[in-house]
PDB file of C-alpha atoms in Angstrom:
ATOM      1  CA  UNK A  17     -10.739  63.826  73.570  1.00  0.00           C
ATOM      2  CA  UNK A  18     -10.171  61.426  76.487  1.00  0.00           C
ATOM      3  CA  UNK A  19      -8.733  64.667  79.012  1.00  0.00           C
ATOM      4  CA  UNK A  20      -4.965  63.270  78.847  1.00  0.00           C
ATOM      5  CA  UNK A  21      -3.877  65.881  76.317  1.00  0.00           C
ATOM      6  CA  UNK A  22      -1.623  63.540  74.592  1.00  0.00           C
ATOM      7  CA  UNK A  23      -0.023  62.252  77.575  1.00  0.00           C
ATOM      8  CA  UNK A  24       0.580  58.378  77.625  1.00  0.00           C
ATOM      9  CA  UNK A  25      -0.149  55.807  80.517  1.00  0.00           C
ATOM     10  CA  UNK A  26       3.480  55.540  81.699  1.00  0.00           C
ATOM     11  CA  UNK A  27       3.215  59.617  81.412  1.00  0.00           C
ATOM     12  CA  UNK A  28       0.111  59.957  83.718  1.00  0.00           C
ATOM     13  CA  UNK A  29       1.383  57.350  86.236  1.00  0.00           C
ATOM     14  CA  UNK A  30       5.120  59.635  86.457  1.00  0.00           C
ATOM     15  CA  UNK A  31       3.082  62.607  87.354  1.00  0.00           C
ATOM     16  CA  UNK A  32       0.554  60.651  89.512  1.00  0.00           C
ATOM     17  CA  UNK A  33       3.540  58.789  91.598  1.00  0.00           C
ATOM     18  CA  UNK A  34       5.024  62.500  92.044  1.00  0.00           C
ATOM     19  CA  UNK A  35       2.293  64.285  93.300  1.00  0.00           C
ATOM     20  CA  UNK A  36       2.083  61.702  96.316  1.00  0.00           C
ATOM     21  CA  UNK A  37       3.462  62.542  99.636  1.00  0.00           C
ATOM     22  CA  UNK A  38       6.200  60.073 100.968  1.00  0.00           C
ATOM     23  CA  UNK A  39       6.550  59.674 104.695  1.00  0.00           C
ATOM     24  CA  UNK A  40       9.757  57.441 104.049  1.00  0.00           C
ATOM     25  CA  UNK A  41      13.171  58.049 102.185  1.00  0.00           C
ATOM     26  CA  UNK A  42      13.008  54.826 100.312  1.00  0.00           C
ATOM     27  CA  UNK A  43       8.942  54.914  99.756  1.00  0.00           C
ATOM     28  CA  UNK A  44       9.189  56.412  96.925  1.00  0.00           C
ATOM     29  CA  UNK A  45      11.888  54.610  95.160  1.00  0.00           C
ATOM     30  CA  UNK A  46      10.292  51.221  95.999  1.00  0.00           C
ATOM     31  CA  UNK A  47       6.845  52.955  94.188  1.00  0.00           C
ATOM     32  CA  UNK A  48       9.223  53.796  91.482  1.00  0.00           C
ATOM     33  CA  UNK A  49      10.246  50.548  90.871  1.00  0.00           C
ATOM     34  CA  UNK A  50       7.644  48.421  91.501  1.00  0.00           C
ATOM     35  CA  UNK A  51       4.814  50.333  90.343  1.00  0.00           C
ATOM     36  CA  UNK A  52       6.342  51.568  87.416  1.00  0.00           C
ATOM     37  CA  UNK A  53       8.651  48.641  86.847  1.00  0.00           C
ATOM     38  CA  UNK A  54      11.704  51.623  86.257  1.00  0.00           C
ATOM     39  CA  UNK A  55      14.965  52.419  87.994  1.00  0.00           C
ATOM     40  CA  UNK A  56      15.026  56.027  89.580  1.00  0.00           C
ATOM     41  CA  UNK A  57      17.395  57.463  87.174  1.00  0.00           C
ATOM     42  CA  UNK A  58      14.985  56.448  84.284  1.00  0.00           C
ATOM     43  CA  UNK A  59      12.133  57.658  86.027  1.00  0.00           C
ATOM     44  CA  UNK A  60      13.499  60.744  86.878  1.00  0.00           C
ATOM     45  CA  UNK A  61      14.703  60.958  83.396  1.00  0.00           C
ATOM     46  CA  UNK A  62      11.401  60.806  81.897  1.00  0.00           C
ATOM     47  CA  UNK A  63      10.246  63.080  84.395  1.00  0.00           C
ATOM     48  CA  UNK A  64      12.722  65.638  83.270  1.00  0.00           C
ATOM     49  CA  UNK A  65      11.517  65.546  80.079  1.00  0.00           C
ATOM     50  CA  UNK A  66       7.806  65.373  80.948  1.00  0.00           C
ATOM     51  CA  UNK A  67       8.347  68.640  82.651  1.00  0.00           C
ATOM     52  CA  UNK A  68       9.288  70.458  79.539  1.00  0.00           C
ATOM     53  CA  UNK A  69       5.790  69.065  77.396  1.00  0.00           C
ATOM     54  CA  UNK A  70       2.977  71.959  77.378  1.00  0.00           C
ATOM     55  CA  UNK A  71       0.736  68.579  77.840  1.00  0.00           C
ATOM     56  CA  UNK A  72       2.190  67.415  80.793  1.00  0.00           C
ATOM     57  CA  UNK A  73       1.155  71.401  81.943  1.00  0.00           C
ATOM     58  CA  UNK A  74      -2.260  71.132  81.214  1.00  0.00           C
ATOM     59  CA  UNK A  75      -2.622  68.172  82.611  1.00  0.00           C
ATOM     60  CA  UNK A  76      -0.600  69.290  86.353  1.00  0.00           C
ATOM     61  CA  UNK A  77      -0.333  72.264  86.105  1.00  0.00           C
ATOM     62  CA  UNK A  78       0.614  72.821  89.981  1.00  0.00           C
ATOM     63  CA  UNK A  79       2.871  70.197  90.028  1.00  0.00           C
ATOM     64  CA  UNK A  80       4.701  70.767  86.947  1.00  0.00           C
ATOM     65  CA  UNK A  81       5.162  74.025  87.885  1.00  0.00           C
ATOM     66  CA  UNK A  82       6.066  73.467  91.236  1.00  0.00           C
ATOM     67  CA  UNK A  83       8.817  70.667  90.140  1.00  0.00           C
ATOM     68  CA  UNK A  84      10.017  73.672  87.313  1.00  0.00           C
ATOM     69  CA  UNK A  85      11.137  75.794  90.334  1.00  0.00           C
ATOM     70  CA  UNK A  86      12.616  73.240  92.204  1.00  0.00           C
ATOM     71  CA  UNK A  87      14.441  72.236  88.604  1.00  0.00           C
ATOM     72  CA  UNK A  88      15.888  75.816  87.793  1.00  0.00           C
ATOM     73  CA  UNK A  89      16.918  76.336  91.411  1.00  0.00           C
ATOM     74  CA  UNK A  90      19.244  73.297  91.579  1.00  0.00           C
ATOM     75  CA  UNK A  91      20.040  74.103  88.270  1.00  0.00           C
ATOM     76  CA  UNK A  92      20.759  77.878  89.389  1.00  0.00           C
ATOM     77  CA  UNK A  93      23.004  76.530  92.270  1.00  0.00           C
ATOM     78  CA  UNK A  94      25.306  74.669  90.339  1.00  0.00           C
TER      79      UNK A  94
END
C-alpha cells in the first residue's frame, strides 16, 4: 500500500493546494491554474466531489472535515 488510499496524483495535489494558506485573493487561483493546469470551477468541482470519498478522509482528515462544514453551511444558507 503506497499510504494514498486510492487517491490519484491530481487528487493529492487538490487537497495539498487547499490546505495552504493564501495571503492574496488571486494566489490561489493563479496556484490553481498553473500548478494544476485547471480552471477554478473545475478544480473546485473535483474538490466537491473529493470531499464526499471516505479516501480523500483518511487521507485529510482535518481538512476534509473542516471544508464539510464550511460546505453544509453555505449549503444551509441558501
Amino acid at each position: 500500500m503506497d499510504g494514498t488510499g486510492g487517491l490519484g496524483e491530481r487528487d493529492l495535489a487538490v487537497l495539498e493546494l487547499e490546505g495552504r494558506q493564501w495571503r492574496t485573493a488571486g494566489a490561489k487561483e493563479r496556484a490553481i491554474r498553473e500548478e494544476l493546469g485547471l480552471s477554478s470551477t473545475r478544480y473546485y468541482q473535483l474538490l466537491n466531489a473529493l470531499l464526499d470519498r471516505p479516501e480523500a478522509l483518511a487521507h485529510a482528515p482535518v481538512l476534509v472535515n473542516r471544508l464539510r462544514r464550511i460546505r453544509d453551511a453555505r449549503r444551509a444558507a441558501r
